[in-house]
mmCIF file of C-alpha atoms in Angstrom:
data_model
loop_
_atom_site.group_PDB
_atom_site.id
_atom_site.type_symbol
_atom_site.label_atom_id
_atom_site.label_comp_id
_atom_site.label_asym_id
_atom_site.label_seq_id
_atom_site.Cartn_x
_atom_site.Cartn_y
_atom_site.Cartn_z
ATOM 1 C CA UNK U 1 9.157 21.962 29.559
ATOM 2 C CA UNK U 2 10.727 18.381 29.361
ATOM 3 C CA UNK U 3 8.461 15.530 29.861
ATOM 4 C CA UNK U 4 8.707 12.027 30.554
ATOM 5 C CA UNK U 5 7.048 9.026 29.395
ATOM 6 C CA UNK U 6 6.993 5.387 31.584
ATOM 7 C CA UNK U 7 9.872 4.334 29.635
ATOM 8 C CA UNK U 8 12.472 7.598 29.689
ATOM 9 C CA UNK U 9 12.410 11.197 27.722
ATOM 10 C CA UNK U 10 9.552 11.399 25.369
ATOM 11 C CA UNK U 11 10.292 12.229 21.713
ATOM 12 C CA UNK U 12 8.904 15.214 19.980
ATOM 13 C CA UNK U 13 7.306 13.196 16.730
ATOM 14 C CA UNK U 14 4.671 16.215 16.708
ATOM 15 C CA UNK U 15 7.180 18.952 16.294
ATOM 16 C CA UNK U 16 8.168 18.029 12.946
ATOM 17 C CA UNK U 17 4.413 17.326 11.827
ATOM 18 C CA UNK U 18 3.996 20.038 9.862
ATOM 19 C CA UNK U 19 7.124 19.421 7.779
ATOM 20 C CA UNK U 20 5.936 15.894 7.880
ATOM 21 C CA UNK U 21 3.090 17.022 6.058
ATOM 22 C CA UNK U 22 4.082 19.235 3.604
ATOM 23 C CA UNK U 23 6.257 16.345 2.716
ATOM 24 C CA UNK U 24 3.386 13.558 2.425
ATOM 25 C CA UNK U 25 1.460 16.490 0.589
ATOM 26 C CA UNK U 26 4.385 16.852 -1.906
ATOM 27 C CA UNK U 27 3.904 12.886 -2.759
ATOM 28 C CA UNK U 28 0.806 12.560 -2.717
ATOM 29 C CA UNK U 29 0.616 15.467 -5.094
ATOM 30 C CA UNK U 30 3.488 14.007 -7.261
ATOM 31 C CA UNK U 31 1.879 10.339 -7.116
ATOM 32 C CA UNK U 32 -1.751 12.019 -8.596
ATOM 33 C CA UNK U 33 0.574 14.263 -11.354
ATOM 34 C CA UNK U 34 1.941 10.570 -12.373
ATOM 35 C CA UNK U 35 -1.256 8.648 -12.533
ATOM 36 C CA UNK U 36 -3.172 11.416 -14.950
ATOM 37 C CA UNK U 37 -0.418 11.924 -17.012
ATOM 38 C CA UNK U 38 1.650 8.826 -17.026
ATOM 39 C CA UNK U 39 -1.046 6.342 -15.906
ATOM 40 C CA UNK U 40 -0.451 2.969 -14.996
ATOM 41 C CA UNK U 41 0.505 -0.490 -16.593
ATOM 42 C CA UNK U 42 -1.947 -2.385 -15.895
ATOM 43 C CA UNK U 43 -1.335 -6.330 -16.160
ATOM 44 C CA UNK U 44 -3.255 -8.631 -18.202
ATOM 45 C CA UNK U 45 -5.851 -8.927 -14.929
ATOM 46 C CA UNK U 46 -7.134 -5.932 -15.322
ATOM 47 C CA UNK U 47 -6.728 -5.210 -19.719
ATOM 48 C CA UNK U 48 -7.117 -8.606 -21.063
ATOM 49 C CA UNK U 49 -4.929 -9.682 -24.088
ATOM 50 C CA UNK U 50 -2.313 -12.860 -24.331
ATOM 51 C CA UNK U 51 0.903 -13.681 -22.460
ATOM 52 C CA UNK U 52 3.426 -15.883 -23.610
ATOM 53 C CA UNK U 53 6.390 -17.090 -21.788
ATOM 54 C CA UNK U 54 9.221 -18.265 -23.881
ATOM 55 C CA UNK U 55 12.386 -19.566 -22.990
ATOM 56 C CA UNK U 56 15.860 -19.644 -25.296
ATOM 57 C CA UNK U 57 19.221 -21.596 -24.699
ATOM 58 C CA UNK U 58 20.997 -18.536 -24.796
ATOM 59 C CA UNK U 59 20.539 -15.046 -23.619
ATOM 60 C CA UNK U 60 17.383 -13.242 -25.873
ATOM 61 C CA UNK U 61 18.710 -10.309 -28.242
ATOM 62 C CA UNK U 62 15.197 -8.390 -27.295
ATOM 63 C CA UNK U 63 15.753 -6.011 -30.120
ATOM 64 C CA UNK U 64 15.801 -9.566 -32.916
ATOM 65 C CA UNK U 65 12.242 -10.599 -30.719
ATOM 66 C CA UNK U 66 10.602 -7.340 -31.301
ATOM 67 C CA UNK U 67 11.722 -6.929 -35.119
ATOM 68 C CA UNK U 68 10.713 -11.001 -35.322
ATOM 69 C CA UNK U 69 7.367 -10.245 -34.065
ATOM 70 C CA UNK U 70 6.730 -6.804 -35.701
ATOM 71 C CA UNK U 71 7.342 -8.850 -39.215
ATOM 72 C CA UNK U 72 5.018 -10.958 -38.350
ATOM 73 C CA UNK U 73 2.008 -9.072 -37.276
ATOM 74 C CA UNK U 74 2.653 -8.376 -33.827
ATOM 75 C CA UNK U 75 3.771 -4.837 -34.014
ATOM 76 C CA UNK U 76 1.856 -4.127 -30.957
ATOM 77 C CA UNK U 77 3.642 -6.815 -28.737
ATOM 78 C CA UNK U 78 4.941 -5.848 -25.670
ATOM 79 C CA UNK U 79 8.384 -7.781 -24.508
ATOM 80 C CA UNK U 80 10.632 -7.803 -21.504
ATOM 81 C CA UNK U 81 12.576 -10.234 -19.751
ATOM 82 C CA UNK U 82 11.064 -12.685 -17.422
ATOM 83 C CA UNK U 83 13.273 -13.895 -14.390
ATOM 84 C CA UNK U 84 16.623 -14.306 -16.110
ATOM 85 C CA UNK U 85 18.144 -13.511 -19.749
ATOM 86 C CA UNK U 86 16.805 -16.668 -21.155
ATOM 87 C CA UNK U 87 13.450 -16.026 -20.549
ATOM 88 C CA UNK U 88 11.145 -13.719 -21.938
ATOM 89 C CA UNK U 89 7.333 -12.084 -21.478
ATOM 90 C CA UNK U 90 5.472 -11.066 -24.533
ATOM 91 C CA UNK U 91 1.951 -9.281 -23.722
ATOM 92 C CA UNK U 92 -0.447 -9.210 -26.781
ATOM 93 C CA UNK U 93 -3.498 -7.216 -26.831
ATOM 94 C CA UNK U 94 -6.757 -9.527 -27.511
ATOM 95 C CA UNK U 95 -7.252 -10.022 -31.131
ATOM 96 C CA UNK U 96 -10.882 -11.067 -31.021
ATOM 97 C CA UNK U 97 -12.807 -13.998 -29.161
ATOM 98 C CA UNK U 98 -12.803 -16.438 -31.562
ATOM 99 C CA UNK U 99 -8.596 -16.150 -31.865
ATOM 100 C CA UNK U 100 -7.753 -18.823 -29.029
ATOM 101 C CA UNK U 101 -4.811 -18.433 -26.953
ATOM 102 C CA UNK U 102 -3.071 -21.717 -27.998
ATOM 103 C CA UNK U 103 -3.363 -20.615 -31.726
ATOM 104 C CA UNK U 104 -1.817 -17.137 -30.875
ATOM 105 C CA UNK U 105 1.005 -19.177 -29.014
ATOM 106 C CA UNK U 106 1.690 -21.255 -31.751
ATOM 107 C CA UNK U 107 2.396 -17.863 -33.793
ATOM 108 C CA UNK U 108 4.397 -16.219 -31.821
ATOM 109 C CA UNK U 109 7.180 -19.351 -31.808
ATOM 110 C CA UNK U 110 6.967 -19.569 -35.067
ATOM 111 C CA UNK U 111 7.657 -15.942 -35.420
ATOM 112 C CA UNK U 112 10.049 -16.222 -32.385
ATOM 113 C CA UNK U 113 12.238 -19.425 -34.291
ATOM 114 C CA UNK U 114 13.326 -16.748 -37.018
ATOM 115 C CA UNK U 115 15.617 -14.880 -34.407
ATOM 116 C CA UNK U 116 16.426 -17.866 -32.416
ATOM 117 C CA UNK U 117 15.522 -21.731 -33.086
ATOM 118 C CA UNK U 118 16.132 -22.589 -29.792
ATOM 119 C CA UNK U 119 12.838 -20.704 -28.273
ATOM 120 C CA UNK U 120 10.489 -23.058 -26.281
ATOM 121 C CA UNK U 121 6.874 -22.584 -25.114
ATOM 122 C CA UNK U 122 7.056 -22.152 -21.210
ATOM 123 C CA UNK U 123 3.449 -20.909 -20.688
ATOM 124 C CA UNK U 124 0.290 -19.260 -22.239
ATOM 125 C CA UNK U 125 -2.386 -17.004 -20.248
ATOM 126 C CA UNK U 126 -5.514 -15.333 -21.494
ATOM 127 C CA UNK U 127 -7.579 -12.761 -19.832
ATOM 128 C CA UNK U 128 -11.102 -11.663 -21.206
ATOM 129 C CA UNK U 129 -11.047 -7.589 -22.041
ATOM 130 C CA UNK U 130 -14.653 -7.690 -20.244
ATOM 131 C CA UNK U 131 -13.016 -10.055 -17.459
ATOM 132 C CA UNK U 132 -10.663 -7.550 -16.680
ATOM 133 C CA UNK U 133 -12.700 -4.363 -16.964
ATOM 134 C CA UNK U 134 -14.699 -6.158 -14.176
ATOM 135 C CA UNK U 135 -11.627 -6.777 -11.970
ATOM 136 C CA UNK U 136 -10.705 -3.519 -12.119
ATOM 137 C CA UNK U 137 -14.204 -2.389 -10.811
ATOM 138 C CA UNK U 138 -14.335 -5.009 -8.082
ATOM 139 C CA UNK U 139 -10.735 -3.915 -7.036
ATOM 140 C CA UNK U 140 -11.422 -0.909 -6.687
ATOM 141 C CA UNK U 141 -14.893 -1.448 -4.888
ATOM 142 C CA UNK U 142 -13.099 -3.751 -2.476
ATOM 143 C CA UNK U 143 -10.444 -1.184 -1.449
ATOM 144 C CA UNK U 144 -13.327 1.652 -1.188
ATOM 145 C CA UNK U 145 -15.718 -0.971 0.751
ATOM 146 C CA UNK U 146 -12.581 -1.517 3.438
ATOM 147 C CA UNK U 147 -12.048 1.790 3.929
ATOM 148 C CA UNK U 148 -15.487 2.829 4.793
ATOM 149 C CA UNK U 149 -15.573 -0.281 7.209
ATOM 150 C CA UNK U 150 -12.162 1.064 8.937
ATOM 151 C CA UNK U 151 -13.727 4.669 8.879
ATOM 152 C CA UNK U 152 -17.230 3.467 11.089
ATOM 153 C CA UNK U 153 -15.097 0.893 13.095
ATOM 154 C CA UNK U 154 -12.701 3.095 14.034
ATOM 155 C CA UNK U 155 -15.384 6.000 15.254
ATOM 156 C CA UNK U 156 -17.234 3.303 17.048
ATOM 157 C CA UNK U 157 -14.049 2.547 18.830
ATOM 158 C CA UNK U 158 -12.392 5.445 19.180
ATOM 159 C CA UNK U 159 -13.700 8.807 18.215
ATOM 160 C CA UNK U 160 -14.632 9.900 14.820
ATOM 161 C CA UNK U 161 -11.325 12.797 14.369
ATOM 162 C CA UNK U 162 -9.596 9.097 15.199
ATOM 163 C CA UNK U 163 -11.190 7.823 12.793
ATOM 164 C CA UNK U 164 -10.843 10.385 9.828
ATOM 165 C CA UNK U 165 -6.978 10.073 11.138
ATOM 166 C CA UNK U 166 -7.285 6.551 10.374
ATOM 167 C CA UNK U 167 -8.778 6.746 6.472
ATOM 168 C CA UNK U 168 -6.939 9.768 6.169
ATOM 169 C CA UNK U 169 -3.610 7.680 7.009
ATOM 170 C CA UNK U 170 -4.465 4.632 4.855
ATOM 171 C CA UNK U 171 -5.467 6.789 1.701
ATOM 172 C CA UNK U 172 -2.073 8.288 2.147
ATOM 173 C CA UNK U 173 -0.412 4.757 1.697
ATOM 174 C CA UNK U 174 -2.415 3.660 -1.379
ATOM 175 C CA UNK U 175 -2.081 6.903 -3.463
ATOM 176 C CA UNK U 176 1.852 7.472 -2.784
ATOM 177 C CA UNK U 177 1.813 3.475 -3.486
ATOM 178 C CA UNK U 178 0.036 3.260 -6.619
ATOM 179 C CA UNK U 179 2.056 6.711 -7.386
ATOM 180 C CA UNK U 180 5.134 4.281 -7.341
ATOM 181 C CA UNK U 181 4.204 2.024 -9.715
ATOM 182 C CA UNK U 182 2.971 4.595 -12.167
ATOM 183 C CA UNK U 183 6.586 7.046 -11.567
ATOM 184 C CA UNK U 184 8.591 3.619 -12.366
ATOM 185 C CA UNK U 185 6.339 1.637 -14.625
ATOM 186 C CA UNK U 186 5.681 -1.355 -12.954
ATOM 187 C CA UNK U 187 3.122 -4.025 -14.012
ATOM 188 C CA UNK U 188 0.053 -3.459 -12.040
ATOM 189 C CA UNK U 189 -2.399 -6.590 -11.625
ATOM 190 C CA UNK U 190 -4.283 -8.463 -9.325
ATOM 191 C CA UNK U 191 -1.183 -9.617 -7.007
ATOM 192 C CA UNK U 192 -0.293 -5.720 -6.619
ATOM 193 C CA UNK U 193 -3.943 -4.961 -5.519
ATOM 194 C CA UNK U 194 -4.079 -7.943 -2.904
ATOM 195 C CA UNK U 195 -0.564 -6.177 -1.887
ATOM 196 C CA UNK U 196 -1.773 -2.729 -1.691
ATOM 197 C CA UNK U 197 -5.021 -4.342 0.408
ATOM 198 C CA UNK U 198 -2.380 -5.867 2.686
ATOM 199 C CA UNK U 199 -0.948 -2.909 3.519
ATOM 200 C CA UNK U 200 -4.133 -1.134 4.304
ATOM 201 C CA UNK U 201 -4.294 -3.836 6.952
ATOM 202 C CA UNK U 202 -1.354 -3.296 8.358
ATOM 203 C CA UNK U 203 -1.296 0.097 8.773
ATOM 204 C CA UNK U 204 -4.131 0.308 10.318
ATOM 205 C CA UNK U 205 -2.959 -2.340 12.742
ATOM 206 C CA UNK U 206 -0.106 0.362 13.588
ATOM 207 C CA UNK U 207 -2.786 2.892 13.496
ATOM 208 C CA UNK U 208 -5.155 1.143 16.066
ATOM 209 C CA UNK U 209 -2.277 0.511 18.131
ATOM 210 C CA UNK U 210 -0.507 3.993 18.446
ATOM 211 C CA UNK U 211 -5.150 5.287 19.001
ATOM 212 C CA UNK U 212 -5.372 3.213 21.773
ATOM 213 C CA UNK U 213 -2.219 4.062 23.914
ATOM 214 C CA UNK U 214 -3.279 7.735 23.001
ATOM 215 C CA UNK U 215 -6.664 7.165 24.600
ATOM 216 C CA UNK U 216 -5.894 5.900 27.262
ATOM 217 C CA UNK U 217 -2.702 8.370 28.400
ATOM 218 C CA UNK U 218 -5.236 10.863 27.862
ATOM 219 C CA UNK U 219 -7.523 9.122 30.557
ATOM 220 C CA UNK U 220 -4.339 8.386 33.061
ATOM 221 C CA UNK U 221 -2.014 11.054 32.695
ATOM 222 C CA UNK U 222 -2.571 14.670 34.374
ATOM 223 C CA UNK U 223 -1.541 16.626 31.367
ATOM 224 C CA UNK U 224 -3.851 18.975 29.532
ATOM 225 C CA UNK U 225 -1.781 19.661 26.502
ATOM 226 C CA UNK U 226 -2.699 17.242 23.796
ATOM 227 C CA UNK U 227 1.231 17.255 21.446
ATOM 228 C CA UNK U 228 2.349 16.474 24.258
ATOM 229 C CA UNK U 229 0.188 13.496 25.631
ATOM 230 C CA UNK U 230 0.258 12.571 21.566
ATOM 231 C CA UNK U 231 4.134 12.627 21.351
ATOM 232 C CA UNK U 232 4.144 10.202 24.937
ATOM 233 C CA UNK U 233 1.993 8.237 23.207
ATOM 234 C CA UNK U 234 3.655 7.674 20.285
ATOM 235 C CA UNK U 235 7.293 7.017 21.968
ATOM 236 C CA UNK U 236 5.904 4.587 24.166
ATOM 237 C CA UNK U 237 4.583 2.086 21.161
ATOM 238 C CA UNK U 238 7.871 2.918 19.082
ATOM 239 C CA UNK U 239 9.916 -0.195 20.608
ATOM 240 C CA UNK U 240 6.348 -2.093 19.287
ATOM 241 C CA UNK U 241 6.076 -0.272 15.953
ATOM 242 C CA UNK U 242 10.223 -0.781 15.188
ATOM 243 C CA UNK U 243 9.910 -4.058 16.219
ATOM 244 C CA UNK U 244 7.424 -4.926 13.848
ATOM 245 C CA UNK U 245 8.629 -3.191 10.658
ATOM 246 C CA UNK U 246 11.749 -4.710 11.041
ATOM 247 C CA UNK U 247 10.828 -7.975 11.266
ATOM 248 C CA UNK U 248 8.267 -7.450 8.182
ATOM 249 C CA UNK U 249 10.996 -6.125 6.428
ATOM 250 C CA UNK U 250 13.231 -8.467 6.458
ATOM 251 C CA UNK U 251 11.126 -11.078 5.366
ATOM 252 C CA UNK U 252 10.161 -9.090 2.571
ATOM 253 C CA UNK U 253 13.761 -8.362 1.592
ATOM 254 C CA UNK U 254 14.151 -12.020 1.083
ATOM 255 C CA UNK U 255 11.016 -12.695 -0.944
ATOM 256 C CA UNK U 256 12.191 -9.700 -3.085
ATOM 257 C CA UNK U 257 15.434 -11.445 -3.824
ATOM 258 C CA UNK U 258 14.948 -14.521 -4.072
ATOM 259 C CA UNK U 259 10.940 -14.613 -4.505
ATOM 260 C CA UNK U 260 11.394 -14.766 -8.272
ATOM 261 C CA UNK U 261 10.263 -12.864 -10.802
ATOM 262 C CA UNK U 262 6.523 -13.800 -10.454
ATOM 263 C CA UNK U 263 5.928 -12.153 -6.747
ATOM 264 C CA UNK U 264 8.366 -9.835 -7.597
ATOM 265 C CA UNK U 265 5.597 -7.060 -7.543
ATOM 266 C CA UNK U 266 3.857 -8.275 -4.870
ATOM 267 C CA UNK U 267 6.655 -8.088 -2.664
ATOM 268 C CA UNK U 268 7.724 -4.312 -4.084
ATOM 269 C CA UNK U 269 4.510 -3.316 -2.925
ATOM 270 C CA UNK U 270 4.648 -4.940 0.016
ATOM 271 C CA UNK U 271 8.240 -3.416 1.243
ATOM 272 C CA UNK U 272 7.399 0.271 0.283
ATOM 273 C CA UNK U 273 4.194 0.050 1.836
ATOM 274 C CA UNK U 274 5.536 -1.021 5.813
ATOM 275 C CA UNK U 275 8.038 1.843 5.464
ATOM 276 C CA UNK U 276 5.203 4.256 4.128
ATOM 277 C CA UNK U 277 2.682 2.732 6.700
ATOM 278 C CA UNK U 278 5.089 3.091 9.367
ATOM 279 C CA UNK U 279 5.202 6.493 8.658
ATOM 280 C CA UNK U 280 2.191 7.496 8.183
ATOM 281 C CA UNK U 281 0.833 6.120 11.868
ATOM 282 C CA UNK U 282 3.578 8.166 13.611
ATOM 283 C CA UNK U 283 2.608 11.556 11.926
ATOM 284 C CA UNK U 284 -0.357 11.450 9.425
ATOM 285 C CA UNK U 285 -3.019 9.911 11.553
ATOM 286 C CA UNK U 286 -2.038 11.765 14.901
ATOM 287 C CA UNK U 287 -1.579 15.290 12.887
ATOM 288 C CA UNK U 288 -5.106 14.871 11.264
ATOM 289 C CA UNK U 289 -6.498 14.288 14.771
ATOM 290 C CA UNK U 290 -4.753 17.567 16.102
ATOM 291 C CA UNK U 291 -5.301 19.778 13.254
ATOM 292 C CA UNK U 292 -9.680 19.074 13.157
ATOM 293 C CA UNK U 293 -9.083 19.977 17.218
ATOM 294 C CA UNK U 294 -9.236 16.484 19.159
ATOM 295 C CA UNK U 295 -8.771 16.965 23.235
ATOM 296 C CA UNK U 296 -8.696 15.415 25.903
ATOM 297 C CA UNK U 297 -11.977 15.977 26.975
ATOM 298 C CA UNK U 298 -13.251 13.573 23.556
ATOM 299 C CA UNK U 299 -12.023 11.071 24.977
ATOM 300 C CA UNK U 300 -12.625 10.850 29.359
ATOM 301 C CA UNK U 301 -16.035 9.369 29.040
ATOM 302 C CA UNK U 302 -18.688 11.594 30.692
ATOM 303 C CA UNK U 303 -19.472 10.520 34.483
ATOM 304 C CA UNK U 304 -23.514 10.441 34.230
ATOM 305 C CA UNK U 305 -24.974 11.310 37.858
ATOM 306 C CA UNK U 306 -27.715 9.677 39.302
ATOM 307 C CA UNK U 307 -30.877 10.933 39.168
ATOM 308 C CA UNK U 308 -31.868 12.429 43.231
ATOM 309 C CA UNK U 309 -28.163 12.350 44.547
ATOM 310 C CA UNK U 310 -26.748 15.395 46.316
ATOM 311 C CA UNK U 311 -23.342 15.829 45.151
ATOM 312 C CA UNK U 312 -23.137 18.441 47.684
ATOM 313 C CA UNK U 313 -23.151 15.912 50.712
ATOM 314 C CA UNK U 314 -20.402 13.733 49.188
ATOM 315 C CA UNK U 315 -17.656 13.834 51.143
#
């Protein structure tokens, strides 16, 4: 049986849902594997310690830095290259309160000037160990708190298989997210957690979206079977959804070039997560409704009668 939606032939999303989630399955498993055995790299934010940004005239010989340092007492440093091949990042665990940042600074140029006495001083940061255990416990409190609030808003609104849908969707994003960053090692600090937050947001916008055309074919149209009032649904916001992640992703292409190195992360975040969210509003949310058993008749609201009338003498 063929059926139509306002706009043409209806596309069978739900067909494919349960290879579309044995495939989310396989990432989300892979993206747990990763964090427990790889774990993360967490930024200064969220471990504390030093950060020095140095600049040289010519292009750094990393391997001359680390040796440089390592002689020096910083055998622990951690160094990469910041923005260009001039610049570089070196990330010092904390070495005690009363060590201030600008002294630590001061030692790491004058380590530094034995591989190159060109280096300059672009920048020092220092972040508490205590300051960032507590931003990691707020993040995470703050990502837990909005997803409870999306999980009672969206059974309010909707229905509460909706709903799970919903979480069930946006925990999806944020564990085959932060499963990216662990799988290729990317600093993760405050400006990745206000990205993954972001995301949240706008998959659930997608989410809401795709729920409320679903709702309300299932009030209009005379069609019992719910795939198929599901897969209407869902072709009749694609034009919207496309639309949108396009857009989103082109801007985000650009801030990924040419953002610079310091939103560099942000915007990483940011780009996988529209192409994950996108995905996951199509088939995770809608498949988690289906599979706990959602009908039509959840949501036609129920037509209370009047106390006394004869529905009998209606005509």
């Amino acid at each position: 049986m063929q059926i139509l939606s306002l706009g043409g032939k209806t596309l069978r999303f739900m067909s494919l849902r349960k290879v579309a989630m044995g495939f989310s399955t396989l990432l989300i498993l892979a993206s747990f594997a990763s964090i427990f055995i790889k774990g993360l790299n967490f930024g200064l934010d969220f471990t504390g310690g030093t950060a020095v940004e140095v600049g040289f005239s010519q292009p750094a010989d990393l391997k001359k830095v680390r040796t440089a340092l390592a002689e020096n007492g910083f055998a622990d440093a951690s160094v990469q290259l910041f923005g260009s091949s001039q610049e570089i990042l070196v990330r010092l665990a904390p070495r005690g309160s009363e060590v201030k940042a600008e002294v630590i600074g001061n030692q790491v140029i004058t380590a530094l000037k034995q591989a190159d006495d060109s280096v300059v001083m672009r920048r020092i940061e220092f972040v508490g160990p205590s300051v960032g255990e507590d931003l990691k416990e707020q993040g995470g409190l703050a990502m837990l708190t909005a997803l409870i609030c999306i999980l009672i808003y969206v059974a309010f609104r909707f229905e509460w298989r909706f709903a799970v849908g919903a979480v069930g969707a946006l925990l999806h994003d944020v564990i085959i997210t932060v499963g990216l960053f662990s799988v290729l090692g990317l600093e993760f600090d405050l400006t990745i957690l206000a990205a993954i937050l972001a995301v949240i947001g706008y998959s659930l916008n997608d989410t809401i979206v795709v729920s409320d055309r679903i709702r309300e074919n299932f009030r209009k149209v005379r069609i019992d079977d719910t795939i198929e009032i599901i897969d209407m649904s869902l072709t009749q916001t694609l034009n919207r959804t496309l639309v949108t992640s396009i857009t989103t992703i082109l801007v985000l292409i650009a801030l990924f070039v040419w953002g610079g190195q310091t939103i560099h992360g942000f915007a990483t975040a940011l780009l996988f997560g529209v192409f994950i969210g996108t995905y996951s509003s199509v088939y995770v949310a809608s498949s988690v409704a289906i599979s706990m058993g959602v009908s039509k008749e959840d949501l036609i609201p129920e037509v209370v009668e009047k106390e006394g009338a004869d529905l009998d003498a209606l005509p």
